[in-house]
Coordinates of C-alpha atoms (C1' of nucleotides) in Angstrom, one line a residue:
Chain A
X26 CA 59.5 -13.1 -39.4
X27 CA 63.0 -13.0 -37.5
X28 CA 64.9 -10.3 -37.1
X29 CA 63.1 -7.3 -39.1
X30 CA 61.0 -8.3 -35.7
X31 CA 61.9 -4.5 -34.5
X32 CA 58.9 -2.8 -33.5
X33 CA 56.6 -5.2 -30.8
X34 CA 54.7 -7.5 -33.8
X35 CA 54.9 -10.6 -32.3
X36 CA 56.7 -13.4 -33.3
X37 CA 55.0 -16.8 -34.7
X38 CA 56.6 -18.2 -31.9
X39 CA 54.7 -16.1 -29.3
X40 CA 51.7 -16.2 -31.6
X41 CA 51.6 -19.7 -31.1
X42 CA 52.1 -19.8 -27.2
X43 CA 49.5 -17.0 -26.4
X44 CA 46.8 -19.1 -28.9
X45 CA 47.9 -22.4 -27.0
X46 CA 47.0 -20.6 -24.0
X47 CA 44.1 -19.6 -24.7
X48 CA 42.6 -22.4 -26.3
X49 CA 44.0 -24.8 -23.4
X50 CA 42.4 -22.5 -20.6
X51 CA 38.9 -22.6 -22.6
X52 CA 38.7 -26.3 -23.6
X53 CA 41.2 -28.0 -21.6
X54 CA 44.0 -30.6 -22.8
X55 CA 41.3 -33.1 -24.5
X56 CA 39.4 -30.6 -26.2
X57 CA 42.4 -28.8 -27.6
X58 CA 43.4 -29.6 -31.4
X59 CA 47.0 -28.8 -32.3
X60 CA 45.2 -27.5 -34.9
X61 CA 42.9 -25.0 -33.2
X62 CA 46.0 -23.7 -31.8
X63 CA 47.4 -22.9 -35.2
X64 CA 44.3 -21.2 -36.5
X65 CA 44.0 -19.0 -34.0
X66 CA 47.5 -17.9 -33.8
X67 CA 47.3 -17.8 -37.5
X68 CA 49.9 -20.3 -38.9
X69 CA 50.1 -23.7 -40.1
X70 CA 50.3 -26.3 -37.6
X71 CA 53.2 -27.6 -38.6
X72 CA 54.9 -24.6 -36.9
X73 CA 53.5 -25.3 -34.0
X74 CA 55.6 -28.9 -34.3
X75 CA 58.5 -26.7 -35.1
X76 CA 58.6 -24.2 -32.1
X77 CA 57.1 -26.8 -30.1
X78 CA 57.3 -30.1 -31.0
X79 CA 54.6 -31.9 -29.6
X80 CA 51.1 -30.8 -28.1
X81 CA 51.9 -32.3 -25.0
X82 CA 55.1 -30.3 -24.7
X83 CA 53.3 -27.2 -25.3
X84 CA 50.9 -27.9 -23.2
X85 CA 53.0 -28.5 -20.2
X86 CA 54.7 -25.0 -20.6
X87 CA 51.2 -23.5 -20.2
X88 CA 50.6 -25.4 -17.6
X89 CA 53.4 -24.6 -15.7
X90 CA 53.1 -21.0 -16.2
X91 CA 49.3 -20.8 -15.3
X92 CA 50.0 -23.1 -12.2
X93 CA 52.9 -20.7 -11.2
X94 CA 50.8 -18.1 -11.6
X95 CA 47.5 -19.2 -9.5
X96 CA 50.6 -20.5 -6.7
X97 CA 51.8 -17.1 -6.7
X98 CA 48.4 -15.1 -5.9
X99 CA 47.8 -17.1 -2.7
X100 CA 51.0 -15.8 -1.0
X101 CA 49.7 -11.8 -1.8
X102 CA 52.3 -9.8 0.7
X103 CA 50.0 -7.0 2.6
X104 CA 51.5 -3.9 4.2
X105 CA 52.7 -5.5 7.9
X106 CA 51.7 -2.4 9.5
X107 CA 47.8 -2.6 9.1
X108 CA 45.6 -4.1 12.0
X109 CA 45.4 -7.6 11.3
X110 CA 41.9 -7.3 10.1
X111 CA 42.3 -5.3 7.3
X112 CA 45.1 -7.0 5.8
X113 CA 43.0 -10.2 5.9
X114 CA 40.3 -8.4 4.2
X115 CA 42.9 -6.7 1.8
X116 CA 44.2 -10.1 1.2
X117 CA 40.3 -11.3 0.2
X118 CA 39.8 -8.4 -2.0
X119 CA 43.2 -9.0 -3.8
X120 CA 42.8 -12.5 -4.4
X121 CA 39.4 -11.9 -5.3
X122 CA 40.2 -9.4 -7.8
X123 CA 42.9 -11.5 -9.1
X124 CA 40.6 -14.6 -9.8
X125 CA 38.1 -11.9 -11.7
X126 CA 41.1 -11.1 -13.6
X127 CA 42.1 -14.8 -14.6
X128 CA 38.3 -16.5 -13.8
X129 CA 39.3 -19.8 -15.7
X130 CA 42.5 -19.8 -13.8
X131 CA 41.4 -22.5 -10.9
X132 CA 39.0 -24.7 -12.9
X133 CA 42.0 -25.3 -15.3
X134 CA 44.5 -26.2 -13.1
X135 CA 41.7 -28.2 -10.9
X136 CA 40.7 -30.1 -14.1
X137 CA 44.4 -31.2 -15.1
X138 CA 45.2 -32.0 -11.8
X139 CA 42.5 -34.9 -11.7
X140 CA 42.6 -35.8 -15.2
X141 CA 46.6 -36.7 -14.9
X142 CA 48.0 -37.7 -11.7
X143 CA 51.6 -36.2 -13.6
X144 CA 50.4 -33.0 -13.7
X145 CA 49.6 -33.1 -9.8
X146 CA 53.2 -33.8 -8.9
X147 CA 54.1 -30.8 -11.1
X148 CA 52.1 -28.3 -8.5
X149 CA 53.4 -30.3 -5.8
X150 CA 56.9 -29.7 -6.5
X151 CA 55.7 -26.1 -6.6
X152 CA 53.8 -25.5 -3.8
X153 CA 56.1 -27.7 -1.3
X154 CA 58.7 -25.5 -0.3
X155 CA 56.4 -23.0 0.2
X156 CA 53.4 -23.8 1.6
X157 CA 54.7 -25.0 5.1
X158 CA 56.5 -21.7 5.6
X159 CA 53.5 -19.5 4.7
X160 CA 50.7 -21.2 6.9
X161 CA 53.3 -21.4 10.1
X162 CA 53.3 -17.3 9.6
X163 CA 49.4 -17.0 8.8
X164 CA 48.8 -19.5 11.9
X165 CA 51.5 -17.1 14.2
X166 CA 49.2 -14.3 13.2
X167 CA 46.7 -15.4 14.1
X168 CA 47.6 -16.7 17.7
X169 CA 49.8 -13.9 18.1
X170 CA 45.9 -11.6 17.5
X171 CA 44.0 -14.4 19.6
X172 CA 46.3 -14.4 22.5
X173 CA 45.0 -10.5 22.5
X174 CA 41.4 -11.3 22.2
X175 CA 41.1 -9.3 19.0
X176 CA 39.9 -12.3 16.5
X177 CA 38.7 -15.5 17.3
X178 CA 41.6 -18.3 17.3
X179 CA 40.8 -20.6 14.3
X180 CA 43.3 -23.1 12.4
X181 CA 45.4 -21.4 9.6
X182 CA 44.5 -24.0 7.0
X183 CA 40.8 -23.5 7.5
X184 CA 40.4 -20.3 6.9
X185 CA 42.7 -20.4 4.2
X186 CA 40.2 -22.8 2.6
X187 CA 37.3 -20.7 3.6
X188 CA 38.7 -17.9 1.8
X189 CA 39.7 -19.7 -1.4
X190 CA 36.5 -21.6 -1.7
X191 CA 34.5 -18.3 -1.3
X192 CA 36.4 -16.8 -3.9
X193 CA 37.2 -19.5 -6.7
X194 CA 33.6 -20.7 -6.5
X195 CA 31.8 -17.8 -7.7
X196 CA 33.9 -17.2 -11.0
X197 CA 34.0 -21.3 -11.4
X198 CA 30.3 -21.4 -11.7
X199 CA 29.2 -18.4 -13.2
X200 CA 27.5 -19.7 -15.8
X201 CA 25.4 -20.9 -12.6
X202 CA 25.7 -17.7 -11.2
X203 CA 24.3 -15.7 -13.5
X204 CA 21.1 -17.5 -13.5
X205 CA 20.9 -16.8 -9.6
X206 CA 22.1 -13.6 -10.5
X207 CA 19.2 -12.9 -13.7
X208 CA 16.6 -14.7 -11.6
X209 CA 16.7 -11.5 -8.5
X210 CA 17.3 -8.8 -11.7
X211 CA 20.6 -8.3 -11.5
X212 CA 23.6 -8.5 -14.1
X213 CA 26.8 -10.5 -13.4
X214 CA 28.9 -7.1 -13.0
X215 CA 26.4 -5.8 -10.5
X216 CA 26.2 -9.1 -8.8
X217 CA 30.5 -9.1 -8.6
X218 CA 30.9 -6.2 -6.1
X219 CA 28.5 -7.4 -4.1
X220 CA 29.6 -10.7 -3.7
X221 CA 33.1 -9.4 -2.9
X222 CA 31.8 -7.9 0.3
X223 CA 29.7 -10.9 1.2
X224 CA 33.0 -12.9 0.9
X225 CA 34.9 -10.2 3.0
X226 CA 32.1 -10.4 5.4
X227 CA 31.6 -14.0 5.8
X228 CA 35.3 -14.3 6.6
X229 CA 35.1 -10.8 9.1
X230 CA 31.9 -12.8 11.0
X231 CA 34.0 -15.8 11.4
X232 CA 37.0 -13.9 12.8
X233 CA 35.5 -11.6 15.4
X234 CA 34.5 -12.2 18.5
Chain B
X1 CA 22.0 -61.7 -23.8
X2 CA 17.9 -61.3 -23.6
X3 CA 15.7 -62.9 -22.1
X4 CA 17.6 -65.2 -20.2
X5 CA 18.4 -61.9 -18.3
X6 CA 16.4 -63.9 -15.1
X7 CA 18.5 -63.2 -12.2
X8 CA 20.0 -59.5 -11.4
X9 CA 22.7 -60.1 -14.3
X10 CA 23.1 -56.6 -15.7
X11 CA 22.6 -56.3 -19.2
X12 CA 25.1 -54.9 -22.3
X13 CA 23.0 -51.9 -22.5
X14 CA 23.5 -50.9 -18.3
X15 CA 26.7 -52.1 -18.6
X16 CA 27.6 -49.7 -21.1
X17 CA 25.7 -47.1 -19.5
X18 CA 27.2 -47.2 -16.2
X19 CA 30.7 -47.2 -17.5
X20 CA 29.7 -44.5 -19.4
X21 CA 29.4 -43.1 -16.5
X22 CA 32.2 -43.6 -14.7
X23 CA 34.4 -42.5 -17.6
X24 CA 32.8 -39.6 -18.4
X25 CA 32.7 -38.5 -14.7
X26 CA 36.5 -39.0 -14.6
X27 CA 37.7 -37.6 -18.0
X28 CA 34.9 -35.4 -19.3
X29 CA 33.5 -35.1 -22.4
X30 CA 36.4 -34.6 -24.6
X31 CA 39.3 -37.4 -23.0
X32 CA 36.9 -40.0 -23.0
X33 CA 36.4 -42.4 -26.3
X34 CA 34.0 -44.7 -27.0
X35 CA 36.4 -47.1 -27.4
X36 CA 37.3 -46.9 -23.6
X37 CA 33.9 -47.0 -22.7
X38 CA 32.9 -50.5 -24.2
X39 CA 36.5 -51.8 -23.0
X40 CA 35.7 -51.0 -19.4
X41 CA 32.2 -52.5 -20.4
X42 CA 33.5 -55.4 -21.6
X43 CA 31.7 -55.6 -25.0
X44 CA 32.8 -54.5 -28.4
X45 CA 32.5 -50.5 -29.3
X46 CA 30.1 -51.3 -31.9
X47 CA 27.4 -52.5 -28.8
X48 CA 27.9 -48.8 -28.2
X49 CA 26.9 -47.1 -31.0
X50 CA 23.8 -50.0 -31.4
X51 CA 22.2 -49.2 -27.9
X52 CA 23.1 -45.7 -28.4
X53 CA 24.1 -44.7 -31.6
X54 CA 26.8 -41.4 -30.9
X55 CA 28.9 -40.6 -28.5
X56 CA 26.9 -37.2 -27.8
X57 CA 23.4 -39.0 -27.4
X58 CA 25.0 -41.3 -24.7
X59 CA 26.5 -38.6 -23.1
X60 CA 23.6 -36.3 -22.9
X61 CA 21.6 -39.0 -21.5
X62 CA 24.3 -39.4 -18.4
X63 CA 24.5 -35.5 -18.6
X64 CA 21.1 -35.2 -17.9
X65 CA 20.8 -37.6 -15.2
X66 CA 23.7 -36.3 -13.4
X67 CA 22.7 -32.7 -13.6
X68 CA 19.4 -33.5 -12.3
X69 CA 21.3 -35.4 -9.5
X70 CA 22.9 -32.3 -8.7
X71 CA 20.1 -29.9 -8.8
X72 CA 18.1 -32.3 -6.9
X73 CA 20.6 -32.0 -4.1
X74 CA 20.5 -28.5 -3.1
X75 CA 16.9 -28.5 -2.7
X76 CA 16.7 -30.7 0.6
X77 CA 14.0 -31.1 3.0
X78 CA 14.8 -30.4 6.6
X79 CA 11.9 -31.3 9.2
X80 CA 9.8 -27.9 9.7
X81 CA 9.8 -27.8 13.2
X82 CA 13.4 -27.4 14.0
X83 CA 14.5 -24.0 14.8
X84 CA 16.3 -22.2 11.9
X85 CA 19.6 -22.6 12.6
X86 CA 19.4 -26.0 13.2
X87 CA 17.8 -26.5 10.1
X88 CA 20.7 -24.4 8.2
X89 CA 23.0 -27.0 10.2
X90 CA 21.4 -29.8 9.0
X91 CA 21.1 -28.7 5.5
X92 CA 25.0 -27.9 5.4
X93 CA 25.9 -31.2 7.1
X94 CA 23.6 -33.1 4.2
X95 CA 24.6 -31.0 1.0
X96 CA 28.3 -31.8 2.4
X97 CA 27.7 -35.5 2.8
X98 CA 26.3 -35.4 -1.0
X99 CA 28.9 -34.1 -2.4
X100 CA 31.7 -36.5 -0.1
X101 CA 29.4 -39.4 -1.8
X102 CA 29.7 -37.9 -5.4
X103 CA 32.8 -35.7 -5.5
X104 CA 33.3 -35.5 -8.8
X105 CA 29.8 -34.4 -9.8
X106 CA 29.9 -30.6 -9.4
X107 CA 33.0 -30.5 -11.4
X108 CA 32.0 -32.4 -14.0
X109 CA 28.4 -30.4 -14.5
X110 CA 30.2 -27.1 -14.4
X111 CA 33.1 -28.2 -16.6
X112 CA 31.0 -28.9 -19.1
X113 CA 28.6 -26.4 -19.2
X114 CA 31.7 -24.2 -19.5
X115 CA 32.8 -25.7 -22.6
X116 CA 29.2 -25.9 -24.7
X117 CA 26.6 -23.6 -24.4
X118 CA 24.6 -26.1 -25.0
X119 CA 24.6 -28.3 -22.0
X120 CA 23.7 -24.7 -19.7
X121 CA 20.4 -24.4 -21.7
X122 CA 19.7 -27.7 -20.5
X123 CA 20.5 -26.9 -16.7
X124 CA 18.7 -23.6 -16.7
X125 CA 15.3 -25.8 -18.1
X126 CA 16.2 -27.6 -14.9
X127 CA 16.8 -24.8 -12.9
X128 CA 14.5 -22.4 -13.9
X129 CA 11.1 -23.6 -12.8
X130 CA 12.4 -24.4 -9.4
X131 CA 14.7 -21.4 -8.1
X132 CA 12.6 -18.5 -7.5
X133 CA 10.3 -20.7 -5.6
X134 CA 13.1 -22.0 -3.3
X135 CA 15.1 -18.7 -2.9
X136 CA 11.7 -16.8 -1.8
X137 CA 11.1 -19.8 0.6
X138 CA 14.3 -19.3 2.1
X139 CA 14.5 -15.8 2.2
X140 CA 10.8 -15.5 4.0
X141 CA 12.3 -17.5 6.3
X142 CA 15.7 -15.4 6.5
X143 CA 13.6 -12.9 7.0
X144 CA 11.1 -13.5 9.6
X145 CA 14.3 -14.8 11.6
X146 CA 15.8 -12.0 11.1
X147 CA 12.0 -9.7 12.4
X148 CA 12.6 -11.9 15.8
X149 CA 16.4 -10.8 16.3
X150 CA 17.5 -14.5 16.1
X151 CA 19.7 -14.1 13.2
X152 CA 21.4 -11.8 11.3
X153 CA 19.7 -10.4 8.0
X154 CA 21.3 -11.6 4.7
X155 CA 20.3 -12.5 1.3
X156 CA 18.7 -16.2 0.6
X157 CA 21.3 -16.1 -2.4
X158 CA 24.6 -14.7 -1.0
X159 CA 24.0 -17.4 2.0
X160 CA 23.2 -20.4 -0.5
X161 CA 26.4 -19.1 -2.8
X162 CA 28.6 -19.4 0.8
X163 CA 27.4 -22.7 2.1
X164 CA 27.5 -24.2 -2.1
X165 CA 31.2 -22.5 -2.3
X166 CA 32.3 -24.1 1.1
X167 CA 31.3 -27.5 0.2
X168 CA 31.9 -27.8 -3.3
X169 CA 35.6 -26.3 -3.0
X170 CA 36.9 -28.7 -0.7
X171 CA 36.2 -31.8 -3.1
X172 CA 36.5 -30.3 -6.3
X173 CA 40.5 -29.5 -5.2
X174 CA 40.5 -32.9 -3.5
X175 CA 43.8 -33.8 -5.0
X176 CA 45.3 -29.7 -3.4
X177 CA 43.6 -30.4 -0.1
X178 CA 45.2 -33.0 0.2
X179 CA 48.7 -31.8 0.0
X180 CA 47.5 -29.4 2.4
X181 CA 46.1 -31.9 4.8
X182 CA 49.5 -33.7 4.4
X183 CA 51.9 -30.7 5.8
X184 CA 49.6 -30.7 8.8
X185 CA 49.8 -34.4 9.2
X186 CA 46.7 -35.6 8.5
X187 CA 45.4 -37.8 5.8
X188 CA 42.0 -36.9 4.0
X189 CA 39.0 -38.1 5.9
X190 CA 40.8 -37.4 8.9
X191 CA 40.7 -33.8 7.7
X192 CA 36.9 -34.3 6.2
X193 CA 35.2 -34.7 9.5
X194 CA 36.9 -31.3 10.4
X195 CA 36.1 -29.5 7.5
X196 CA 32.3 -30.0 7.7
X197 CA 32.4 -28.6 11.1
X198 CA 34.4 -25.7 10.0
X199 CA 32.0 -25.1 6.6
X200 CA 28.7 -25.1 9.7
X201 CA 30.6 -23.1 11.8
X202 CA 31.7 -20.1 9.2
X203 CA 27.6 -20.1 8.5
X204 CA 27.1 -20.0 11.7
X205 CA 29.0 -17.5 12.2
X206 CA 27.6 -15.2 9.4
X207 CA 24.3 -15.9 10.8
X208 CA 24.4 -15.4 14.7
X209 CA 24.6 -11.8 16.2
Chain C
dA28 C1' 9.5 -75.7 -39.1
dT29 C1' 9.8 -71.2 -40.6
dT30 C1' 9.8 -66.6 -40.0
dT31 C1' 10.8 -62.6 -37.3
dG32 C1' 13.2 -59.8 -34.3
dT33 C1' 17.0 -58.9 -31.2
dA34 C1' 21.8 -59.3 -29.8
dC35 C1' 26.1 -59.5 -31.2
dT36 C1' 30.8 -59.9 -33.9
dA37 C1' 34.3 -58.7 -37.0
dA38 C1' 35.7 -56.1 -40.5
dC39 C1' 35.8 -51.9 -42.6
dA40 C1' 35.3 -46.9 -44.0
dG41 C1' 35.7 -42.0 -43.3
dT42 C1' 37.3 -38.5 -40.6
dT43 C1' 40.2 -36.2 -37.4
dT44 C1' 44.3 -35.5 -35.3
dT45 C1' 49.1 -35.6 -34.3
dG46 C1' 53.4 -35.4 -36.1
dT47 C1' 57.0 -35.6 -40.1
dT48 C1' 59.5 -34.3 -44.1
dA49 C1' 61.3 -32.3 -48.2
dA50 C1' 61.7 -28.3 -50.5
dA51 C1' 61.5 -23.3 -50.8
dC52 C1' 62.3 -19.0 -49.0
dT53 C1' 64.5 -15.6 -45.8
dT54 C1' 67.8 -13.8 -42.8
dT55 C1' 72.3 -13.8 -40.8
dT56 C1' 77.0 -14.7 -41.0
dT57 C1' 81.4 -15.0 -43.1
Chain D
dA12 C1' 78.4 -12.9 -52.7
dA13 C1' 78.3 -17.4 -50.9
dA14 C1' 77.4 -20.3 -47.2
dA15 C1' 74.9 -21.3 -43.2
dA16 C1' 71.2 -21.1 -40.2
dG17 C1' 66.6 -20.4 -39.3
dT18 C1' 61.7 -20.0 -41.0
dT19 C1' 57.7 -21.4 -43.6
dT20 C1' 54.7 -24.1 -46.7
dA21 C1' 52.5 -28.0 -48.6
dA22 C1' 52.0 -32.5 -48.8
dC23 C1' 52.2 -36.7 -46.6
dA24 C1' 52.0 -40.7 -43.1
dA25 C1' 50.4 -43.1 -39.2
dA26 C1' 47.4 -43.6 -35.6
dA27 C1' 43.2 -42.9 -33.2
dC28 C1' 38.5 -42.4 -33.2
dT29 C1' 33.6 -42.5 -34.4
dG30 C1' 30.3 -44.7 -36.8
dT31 C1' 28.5 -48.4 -40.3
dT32 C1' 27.4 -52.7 -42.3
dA33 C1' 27.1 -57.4 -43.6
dG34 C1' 26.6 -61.5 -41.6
dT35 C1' 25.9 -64.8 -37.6
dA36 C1' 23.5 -66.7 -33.6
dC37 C1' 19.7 -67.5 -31.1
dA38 C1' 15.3 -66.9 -28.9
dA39 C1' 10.4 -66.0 -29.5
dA40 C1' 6.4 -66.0 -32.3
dT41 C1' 3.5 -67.9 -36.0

DNA sequence: ATTTGTACTAACAGTTTTGTTAAACTTTTT
DNA sequence: AAAAAGTTTAACAAAACTGTTAGTACAAAT
């Protein structure tokens, strides 16, 4: 299938990398057979040696991708000309909707990340040049809104971490969660929206004065 | 090695268990071989497979013990008399300490109870005598709090999900924290002490008026 | 002293898994 | 149309891994 590829069927070569994907974002590196990969996407495995090589190799394109990907929705740009306030909680809702779109986004990346010291200095190299940059402004924002008396003056990192816990937690563990959630009668979907707001909320009490 | 086990020598069979539980803890299920196991034991794989016979017996026996471990921990017993919110501090400042002394538990559990089914039946059996009892506990107490004026009203299982998201986050991304405690010049534990303050204080927070 | 049961070793067997290769087939280029 | 380049298949090879087994050593029981 190489060039009578016209229309959008997709190519073994894609085949292969969206299968890789998603096996290696439900069972991990260890758990992931070359093999799998193939059957899923439908083809031998010996084209995924071909396209790919080796598992390893494949595996570190997803990886980089995915790890790109989570990077990128921490630094979510918000309209500069809201109140502070309610770009923070735009921010929360963003990146919350975002983790419900990609919920085994963080685990993945966590789980690599300890499992193979390598892999860490991969997301350092990403998040380096960035991350200094991005919590000087959040942190100028924030003492910039203190100085005013509007919000209470907290440290940039911290809440930074409140927000991220809040968020990657609930879609982390919701296996766990949708026991809490079945044991007061409610479904996982009802139990989402609602959480949202708590997060928004928790973050809202801990800002205001 | 039997019966001259006199002094507090530890047996092939702990020995095989407790590194089965240290590599388990560290690679999960799927990266860690058998053969690794008895290596770090110091006896011969087939010890393994005579104390233990598979792979997936000894690991449900360390699965269950460590999932109990966990579950165990979120039920603690703060002293009755204390007023509320010093009881809420107190059972933050403990869960958090748990978790500094096992940080790679919560990971672990939920990791694999995301990749087999299986191993979540065996948490709910855990789980599911004991958490209506504790979440009407604590929300009777939320709530006659909340009668007095003393606290804000919230749900017994939004406020658990904040304070278990707050501490589990911050060691399950150990490795990320840490490149985040870095670009603000401080090294891990200097930043740990902090963070516990910062998870009682956002409950706090969420909980005064 | 002999039997019995437990602990242990070394070698092996079967399976799974990763990766390769030679040959066939298809498409593109000339 | 022929050559070249790219794609696919099937079979194979090597290594890793789980689990077994036959036999040994040694202590405890009879």
């Amino acid at each position: 299938m190489k060039e009578q590829n016209k229309g959008q069927e997709i190519s073994t070569e894609q085949a292969i990398m969206a299968a890789a994907e998603a096996e290696f974002l439900e069972k991990g590196y260890a758990a992931t057979k070359t093999t799998g990969i193939a059957r899923r996407a439908g083809v031998t495995h010996a084209m995924l040696h071909y396209y790919y090589r080796t598992k390893e190799n494949l595996f570190e394109m997803v990886f980089r991708q995915k790890a790109q990907k989570l990077i990128g929705s921490f630094s979510v740009v918000v309209d500069g000309d809201l109140p502070f306030l309610e770009k923070v909680k735009t921010a929360i809702e963003t990146h919350f909707d975002f983790i419900a779109a990609n919920p085994q986004l963080p685990m993945f990346i966590l789980n690599e990340i300890v499992r193979d010291p390598q892999r860490l200095e991969i997301c350092k190299e990403m998040i380096g040049p960035v991350l200094p940059g991005v919590m000087a402004r959040i942190q100028h924002e924030i003492d910039r809104e203190a100085a005013q008396g509007t919000i209470r003056r907290v440290e940039a990192h911290q809440l930074l971490l409140d927000i991220v816990s809040l968020n990657v937690f609930f879609f982390s563990a919701q296996p766990l969660v949708q026991i809490l959630a079945a044991s007061i009668g409610k479904d996982f979907s009802e139990f989402l929206e609602a959480r949202k707001r708590e997060n928004v909320q928790v973050i809202m009490d801990r800002l205001t004065v």
